[in-house]
Coordinates of C-alpha atoms and ligand atoms in Angstrom, one line a residue:
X1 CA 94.9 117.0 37.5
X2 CA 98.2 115.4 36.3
X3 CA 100.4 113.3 39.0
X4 CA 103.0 115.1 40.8
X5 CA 105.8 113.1 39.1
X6 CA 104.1 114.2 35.8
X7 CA 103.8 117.4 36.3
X8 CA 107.6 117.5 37.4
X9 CA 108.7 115.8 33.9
X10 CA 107.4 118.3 32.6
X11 CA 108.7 120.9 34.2
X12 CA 111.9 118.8 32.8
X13 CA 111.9 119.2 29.3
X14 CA 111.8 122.9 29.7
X15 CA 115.1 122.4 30.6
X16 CA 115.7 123.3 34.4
X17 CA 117.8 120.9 35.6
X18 CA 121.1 119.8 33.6
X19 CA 123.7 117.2 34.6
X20 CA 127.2 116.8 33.7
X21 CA 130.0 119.1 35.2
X22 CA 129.8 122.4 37.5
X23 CA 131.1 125.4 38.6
X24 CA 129.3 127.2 41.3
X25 CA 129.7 130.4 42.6
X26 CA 131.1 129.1 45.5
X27 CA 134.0 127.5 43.0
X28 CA 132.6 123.9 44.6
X29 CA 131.9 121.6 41.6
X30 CA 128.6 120.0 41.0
X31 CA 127.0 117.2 38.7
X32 CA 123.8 119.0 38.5
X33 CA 122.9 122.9 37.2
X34 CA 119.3 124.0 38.4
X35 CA 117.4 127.1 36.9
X36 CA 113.9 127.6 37.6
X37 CA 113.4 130.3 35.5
X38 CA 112.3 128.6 32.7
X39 CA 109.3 128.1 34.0
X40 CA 108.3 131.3 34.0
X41 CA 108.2 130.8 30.2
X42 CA 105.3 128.6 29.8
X43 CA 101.7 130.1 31.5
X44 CA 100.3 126.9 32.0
X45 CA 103.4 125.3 33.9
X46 CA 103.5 128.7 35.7
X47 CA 99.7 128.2 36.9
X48 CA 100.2 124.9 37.6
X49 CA 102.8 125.2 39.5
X50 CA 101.1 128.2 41.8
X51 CA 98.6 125.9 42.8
X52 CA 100.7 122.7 43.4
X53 CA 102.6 125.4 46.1
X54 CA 99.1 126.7 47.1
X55 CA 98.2 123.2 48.4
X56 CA 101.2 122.7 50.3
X57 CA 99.5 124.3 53.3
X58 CA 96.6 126.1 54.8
X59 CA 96.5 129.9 53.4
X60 CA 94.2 131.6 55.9
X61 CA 97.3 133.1 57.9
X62 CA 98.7 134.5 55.5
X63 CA 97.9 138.4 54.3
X64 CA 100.2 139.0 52.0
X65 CA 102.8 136.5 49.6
X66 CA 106.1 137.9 48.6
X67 CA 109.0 136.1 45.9
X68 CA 112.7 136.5 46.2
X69 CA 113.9 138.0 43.4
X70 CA 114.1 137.2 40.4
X71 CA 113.2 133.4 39.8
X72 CA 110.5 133.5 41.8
X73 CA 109.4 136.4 41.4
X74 CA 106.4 135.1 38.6
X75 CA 105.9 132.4 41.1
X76 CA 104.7 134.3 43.6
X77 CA 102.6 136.5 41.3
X78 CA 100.8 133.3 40.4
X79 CA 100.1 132.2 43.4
X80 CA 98.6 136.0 43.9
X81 CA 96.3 135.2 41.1
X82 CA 95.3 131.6 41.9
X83 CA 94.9 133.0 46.0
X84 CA 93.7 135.9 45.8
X85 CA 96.6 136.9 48.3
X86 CA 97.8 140.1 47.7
X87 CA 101.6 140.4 46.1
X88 CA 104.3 142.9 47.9
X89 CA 107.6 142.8 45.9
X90 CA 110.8 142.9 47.4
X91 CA 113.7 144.8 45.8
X92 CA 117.5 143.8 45.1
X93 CA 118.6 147.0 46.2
X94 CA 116.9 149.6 47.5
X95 CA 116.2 152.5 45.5
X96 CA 119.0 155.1 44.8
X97 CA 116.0 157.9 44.8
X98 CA 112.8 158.8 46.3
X99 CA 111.7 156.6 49.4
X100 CA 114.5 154.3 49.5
X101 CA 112.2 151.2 50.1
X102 CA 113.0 147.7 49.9
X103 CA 109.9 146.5 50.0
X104 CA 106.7 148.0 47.4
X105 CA 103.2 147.3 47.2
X106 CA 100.6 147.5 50.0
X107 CA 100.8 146.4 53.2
X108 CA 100.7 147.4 56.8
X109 CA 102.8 146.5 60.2
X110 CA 102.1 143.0 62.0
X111 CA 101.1 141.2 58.8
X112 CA 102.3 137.7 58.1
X113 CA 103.9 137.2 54.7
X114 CA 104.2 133.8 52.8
X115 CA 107.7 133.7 51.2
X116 CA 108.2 132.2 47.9
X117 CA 111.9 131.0 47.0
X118 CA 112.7 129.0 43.7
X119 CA 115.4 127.1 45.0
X120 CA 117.2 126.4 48.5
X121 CA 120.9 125.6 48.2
X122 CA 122.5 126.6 51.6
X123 CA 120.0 129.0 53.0
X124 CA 121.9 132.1 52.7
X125 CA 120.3 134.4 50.6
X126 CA 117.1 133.7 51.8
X127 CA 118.7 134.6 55.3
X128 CA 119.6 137.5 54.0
X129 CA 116.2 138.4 52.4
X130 CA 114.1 137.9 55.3
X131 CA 115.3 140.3 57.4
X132 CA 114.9 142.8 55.2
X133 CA 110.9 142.1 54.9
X134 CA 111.1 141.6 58.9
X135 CA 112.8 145.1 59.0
X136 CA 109.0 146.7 57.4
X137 CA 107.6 144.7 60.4
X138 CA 105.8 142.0 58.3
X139 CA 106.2 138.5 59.9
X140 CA 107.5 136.1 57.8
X141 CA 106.5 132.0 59.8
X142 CA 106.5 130.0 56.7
X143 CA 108.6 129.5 53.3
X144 CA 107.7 127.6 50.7
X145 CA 110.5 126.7 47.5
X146 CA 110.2 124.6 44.6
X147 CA 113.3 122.6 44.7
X148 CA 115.5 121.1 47.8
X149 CA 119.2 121.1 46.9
X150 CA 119.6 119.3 49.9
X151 CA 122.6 121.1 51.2
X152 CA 121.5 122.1 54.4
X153 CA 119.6 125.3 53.5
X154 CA 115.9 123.5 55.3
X155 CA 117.3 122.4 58.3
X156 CA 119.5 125.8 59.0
X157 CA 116.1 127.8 58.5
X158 CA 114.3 125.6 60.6
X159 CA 116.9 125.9 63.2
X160 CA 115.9 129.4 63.3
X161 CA 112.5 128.7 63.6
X162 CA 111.2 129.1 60.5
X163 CA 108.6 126.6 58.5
X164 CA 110.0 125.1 55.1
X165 CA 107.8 123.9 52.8
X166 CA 109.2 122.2 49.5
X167 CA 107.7 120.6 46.6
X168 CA 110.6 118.2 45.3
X169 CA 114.1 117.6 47.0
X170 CA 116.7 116.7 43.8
X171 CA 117.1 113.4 45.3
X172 CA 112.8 112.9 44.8
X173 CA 113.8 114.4 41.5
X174 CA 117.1 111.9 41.0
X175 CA 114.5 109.0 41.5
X176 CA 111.8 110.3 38.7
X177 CA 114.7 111.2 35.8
X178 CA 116.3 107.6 36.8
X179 CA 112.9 105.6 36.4
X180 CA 112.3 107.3 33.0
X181 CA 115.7 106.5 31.9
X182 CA 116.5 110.6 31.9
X183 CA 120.0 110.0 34.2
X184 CA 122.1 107.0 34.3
X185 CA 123.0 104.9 37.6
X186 CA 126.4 106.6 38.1
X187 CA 125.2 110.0 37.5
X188 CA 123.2 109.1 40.7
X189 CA 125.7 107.8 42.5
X190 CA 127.7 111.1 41.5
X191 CA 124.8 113.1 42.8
X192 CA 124.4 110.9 45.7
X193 CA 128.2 111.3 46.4
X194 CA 127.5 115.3 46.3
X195 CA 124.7 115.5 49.0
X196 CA 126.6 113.6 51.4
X197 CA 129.1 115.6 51.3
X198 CA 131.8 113.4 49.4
X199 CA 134.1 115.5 46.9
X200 CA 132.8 114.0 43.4
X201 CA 134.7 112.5 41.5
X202 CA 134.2 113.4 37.5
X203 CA 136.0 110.9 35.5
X204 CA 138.6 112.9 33.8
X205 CA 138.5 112.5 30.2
X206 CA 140.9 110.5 28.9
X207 CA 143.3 111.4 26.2
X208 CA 143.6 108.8 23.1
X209 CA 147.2 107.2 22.8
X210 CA 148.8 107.6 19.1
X211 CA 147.7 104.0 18.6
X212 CA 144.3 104.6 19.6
X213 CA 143.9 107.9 17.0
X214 CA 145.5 104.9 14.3
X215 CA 142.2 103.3 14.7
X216 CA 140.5 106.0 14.2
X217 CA 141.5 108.9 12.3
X218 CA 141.2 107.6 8.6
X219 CA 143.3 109.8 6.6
X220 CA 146.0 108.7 4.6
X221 CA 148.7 111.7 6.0
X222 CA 146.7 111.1 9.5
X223 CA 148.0 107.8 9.3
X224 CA 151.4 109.0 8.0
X225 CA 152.3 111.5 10.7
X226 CA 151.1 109.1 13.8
X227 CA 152.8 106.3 12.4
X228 CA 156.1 108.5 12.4
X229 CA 155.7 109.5 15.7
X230 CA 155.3 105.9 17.2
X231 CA 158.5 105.5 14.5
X232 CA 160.7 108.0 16.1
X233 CA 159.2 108.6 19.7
X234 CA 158.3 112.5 18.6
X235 CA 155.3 114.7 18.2
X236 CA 157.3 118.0 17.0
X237 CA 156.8 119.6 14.5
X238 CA 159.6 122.5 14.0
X239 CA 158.5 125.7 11.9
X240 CA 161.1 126.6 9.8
X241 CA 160.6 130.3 9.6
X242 CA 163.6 131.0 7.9
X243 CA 164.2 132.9 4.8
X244 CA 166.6 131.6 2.5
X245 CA 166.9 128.4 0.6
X246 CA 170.4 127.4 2.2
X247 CA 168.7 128.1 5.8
X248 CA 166.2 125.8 5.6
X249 CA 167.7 123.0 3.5
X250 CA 170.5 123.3 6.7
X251 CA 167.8 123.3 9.2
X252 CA 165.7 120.4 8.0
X253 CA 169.0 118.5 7.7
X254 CA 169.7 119.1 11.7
X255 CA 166.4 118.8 12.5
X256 CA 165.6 115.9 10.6
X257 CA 165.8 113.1 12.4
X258 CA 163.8 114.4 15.5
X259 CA 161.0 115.5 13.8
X260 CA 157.7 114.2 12.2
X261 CA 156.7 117.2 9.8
X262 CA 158.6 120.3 9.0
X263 CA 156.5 123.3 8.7
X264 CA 157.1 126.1 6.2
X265 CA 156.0 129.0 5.5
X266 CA 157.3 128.4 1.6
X267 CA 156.2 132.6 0.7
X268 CA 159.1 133.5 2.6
X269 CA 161.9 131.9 1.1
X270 CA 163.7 135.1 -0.7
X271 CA 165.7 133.0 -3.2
X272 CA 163.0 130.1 -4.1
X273 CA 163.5 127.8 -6.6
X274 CA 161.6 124.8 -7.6
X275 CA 164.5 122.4 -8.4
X276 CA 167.5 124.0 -5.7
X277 CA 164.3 124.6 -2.8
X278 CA 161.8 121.6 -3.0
X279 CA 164.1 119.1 -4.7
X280 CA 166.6 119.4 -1.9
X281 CA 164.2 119.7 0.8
X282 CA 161.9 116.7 -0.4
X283 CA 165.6 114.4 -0.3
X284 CA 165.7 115.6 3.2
X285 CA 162.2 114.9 3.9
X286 CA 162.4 111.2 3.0
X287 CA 166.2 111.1 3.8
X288 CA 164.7 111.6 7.4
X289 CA 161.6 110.8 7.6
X290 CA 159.7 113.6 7.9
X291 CA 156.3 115.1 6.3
X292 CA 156.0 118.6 4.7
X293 CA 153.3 121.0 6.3
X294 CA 152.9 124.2 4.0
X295 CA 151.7 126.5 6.5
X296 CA 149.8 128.7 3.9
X297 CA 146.8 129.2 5.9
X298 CA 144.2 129.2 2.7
X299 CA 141.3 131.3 3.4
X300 CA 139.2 132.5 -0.1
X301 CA 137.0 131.1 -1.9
X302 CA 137.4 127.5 -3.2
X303 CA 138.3 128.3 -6.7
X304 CA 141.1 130.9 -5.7
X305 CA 142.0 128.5 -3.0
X306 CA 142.7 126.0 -6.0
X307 CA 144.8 128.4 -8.0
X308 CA 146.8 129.3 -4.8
X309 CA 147.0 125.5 -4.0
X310 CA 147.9 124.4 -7.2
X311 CA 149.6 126.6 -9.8
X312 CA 152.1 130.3 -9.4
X313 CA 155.3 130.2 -8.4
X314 CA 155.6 127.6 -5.7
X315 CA 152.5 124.7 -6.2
X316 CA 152.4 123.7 -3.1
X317 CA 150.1 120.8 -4.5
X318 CA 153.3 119.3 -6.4
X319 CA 155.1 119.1 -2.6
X320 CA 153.2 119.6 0.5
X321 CA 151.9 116.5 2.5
X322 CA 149.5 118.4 4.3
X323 CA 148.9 122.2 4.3
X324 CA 147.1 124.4 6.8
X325 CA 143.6 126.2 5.6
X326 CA 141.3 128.4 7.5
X327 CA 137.7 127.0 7.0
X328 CA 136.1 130.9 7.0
X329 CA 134.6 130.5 3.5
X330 CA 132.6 127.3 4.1
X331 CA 132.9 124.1 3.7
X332 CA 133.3 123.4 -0.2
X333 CA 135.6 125.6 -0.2
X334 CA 138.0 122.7 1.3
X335 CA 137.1 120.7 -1.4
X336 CA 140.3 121.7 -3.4
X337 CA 142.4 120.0 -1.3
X338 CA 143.0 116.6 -3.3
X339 CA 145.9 114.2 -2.4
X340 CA 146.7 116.3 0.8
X341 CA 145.8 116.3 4.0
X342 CA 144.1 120.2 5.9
X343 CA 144.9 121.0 9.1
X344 CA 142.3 123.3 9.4
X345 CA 143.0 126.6 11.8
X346 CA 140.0 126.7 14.1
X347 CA 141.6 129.0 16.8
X348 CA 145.0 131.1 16.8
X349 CA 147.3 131.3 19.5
X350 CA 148.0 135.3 19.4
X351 CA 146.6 137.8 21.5
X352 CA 143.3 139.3 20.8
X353 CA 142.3 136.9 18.1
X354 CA 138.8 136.9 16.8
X355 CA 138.4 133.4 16.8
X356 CA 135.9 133.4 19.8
X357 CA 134.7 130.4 21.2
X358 CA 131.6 130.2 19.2
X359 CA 133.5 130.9 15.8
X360 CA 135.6 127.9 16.9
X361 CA 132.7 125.9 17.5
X362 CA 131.5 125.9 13.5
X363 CA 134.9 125.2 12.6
X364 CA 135.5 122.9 14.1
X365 CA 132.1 121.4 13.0
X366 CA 133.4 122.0 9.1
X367 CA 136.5 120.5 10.1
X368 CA 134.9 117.4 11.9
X369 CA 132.8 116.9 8.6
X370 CA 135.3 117.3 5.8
X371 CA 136.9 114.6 4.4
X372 CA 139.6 116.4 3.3
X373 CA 140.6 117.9 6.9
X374 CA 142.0 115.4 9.2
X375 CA 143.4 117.8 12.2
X376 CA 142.9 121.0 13.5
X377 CA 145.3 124.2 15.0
X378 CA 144.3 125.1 18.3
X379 CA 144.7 126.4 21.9
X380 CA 141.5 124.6 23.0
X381 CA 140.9 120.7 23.3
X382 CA 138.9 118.9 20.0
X383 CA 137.2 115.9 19.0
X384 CA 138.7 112.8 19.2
X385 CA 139.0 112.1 15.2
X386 CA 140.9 115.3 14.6
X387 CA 144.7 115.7 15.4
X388 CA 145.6 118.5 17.1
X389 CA 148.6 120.5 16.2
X390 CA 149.5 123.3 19.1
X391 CA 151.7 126.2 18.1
X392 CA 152.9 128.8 20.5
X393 CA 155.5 126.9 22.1
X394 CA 158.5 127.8 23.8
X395 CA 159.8 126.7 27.0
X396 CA 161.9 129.9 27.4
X397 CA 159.8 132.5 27.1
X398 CA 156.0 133.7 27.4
X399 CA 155.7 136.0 24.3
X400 CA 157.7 137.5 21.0
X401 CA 156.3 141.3 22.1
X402 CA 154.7 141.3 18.6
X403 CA 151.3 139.4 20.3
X404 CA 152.8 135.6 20.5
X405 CA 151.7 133.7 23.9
X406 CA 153.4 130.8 24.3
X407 CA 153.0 128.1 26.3
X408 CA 154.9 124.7 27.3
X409 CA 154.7 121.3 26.0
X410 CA 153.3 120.3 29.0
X411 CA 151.0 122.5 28.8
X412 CA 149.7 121.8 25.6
X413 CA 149.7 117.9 26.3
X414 CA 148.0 118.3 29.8
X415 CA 145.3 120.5 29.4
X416 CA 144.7 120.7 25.5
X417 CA 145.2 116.9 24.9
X418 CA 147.3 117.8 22.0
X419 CA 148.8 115.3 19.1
X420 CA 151.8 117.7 17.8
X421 CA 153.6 120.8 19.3
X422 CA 155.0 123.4 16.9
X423 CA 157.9 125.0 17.9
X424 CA 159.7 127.6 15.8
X425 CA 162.3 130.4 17.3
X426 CA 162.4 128.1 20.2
X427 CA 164.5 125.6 17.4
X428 CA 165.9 127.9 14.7
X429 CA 166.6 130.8 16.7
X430 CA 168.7 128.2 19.7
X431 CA 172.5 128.6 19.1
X432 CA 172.4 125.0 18.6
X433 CA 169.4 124.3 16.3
X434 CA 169.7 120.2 16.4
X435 CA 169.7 120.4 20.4
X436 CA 167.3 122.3 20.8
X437 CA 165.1 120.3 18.6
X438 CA 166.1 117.2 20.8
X439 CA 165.4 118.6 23.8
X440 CA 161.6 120.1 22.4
X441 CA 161.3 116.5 20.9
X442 CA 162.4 114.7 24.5
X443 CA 160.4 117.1 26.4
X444 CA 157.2 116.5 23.9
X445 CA 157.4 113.0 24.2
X446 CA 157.6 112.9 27.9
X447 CA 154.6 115.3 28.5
X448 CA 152.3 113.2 25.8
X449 CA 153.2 109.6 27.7
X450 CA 152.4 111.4 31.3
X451 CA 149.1 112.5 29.6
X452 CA 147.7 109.2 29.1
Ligands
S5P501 O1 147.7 130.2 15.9 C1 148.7 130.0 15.3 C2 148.8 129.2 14.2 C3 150.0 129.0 13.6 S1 150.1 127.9 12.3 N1 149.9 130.5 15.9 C4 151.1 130.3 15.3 O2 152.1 130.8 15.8 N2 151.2 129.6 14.1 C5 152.5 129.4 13.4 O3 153.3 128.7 14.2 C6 153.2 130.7 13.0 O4 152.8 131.2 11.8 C7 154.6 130.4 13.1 O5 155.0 129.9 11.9 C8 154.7 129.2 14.2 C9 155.1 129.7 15.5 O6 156.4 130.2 15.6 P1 157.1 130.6 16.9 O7 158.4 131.1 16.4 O8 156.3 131.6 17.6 O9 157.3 129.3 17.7

């Protein structure tokens, strides 16, 4: 027969215990995740396992073995097999119908029952569950349970003079994933922290600075847009939802000198014209310093992406610095994109959107891989070598009534870890337009420097 350590790594690569960061039920946040149940999965761990428990101590007082549902309920069923000890089963809840039992299987009054628990935490549920076998007038005098949490659950069912038997504690378990290089030192110390009752401390993550993303974010407009941020102390971006050509040449103008892009929607413009429309607005652009972000939000197939991109009434590859694309038709359908950089739209920021977490995790995963893309849209945090650009911003209000949520810019810097916030009635819709902008672009830079 194996060791015990051996046996227990390999219990581990089933995947039963995971480290990192926590929420438990109780809202109390741990560095380690235990769950047993995988075990279950693989008969020959399963057997094993029945008789490492079986050995743990003499059977002969024992009549019948029961689990506490569910983990351990295959537990105990195995150690039925390899014993010979007959199984009762406990229920959740009793039945609705019929005999109401808790307890099923055969048995009779004054019989002692060997209790079978995956895990012991606090001691709680299995306070709870032993009454309920005690109610039937079985004796329950010993416990036996996989894994320790170490949290008090041993000693507060010994207190009440039951016998706990366990085959590892999680520090036991620390000691094995440290010596075969599983766990690091500090996520010991972390752990250790935990069982002694210390709050843990998880090292926040920190956000990159705008010189940090320089270094790493290779793209030429990447390099563009947080060079003119460190330039002019702002990460706004202002959408210019407006709808004539007079509007937005008079907004860029006021908003110029405050901002690092200007979004358009270009589609919306009733009066376009190539010459009066982008001429105008590209002198503003480098007048001010300022990029142009086509917010056309691409999503067909690469070739029709191409002829949107490039050719009809306003080619937006003629103007645009960077242009917004979703990334639902695959990745070569971002190919198109030359000379421009993507801001790809990997989650939106109105109500009921279908971009779920997992959709948002394989586009991100596109947009991570693509040359072409160098940031994303989002209300979520992303990697490191993608900007993020958060729209849904206005410090005034919390909606539009037409599905808009909006949030703050403190918001967006604190918890999303956002590059650039996109504001747009919150700027053209202000009496004073130029202001307004100032204020968003004071306010922006003020949340992003706390966030570091
Ligand atoms: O998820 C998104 C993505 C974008 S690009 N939610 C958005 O609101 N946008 C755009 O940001 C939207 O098309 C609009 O141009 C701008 C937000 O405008 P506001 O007036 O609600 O600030």
């Amino acid at each position: 027969m194996e060791t015990k350590k051996e046996f227990f790594l390999e219990c581990y690569k089933l995947g039963i215990i995971k480290f990192g960061k926590f929420t438990l039920k109780s809202g109390i946040e741990s560095p380690f995740y235990v769950d047993l149940r995988p075990l279950a999965s693989d008969p020959k761990i399963l057997k094993s396992l029945a008789n490492y428990l079986l050995d743990m101590l003499p059977l002969d007082n024992f009549d019948v073995i029961c689990g506490v549902p569910y983990a351990a309920l295959p537990m105990a069923t195995a150690m039925s097999l390899e014993s010979y000890i007959p199984l009762i089963i406990k229920r959740k809840e009793a039945k609705q119908h019929g005999t109401k039992k808790l307890i099923e299987g055969i048995f009779t009054k004054g019989q002692n029952c060997l209790l079978v628990e995956d895990v012991i935490t606090s001691g709680a549920s299995l306070l709870e569950t032993i009454p309920e076998i005690e109610n039937e007038g079985i004796t329950v005098s010993d416990i036996i349970v996989v894994l320790d949490r170490q949290q008090g659950g041993k000693e507060l069912l010994e207190s009440k003079g039951y016998r706990v038997h366990t085959l590892f504690t999680i520090s036991e378990v620390c000691k094995m994933l440290r010596a075969e290089g599983h766990i690091d030192e500090d996520e010991v110390l972390r752990i250790n922290d935990f069982l002694t009752g210390n709050k843990v401390k998880f090292e926040e993550e920190k956000r990159l600075s705008y010189e940090q993303k320089l270094e790493i974010c290779e793209h030429s407009v990447a390099q563009k847009i947080l060079q003119i941020s460190l330039e002019k102390k702002s990460n706004l971006i202002v959408s210019a939802d407006v709808t004539t050509t007079q509007e937005l040449l008079e907004l860029a103008e006021k908003v110029g000198p405050h901002i690092v892009a200007l979004k358009t929607h270009i589609d919306i413009i009733l009066d376009f014209d190539a010459d009066e429309t982008i001429l105008k607005l590209k002198d503003i652009a480098t007048k001010h310093n300022f990029l142009l972000m086509e917010d056309r939000k691409f999503a067909d197939i690469g070739n029709t992406q191409e002829l949107q991109f490039a050719y009809g009434t306003f080619k937006i590859s003629n103007w645009a610095d960077l242009v917004t694309a979703q990334v639902i038709a695959g990745y070569d359908s971002l190919d198109c994109f030359r000379n421009v950089g993507v801001v790809a739209i990997l989650g939106m920021s109105s109500k009921g959107t279908l971009t779920d977490r997992n959709y948002q995790d394989e586009a991100t995963k596109i947009a991570v891989a693509h040359p072409n893309v160098f940031g994303g849209v989002s209300q979520r945090q992303i990697p490191n070598e993608l900007l993020l650009f958060t729209p849904g911003i206005n410090i005034n209000t919390s909606g539009d009534g037409k599905g808009q949520q909006y949030n703050t810019p403190e918001h967006a810097f604190r918890n999303l870890k956002t590059d650039f916030i996109i504001v747009g009635r919150g700027v053209y819709k202000a009496d004073d337009a130029e202001m307004a902008a100032l204020h968003y672009k004071i306010a922006g830079w003020k949340a992003y420097r706390e966030s570091l």
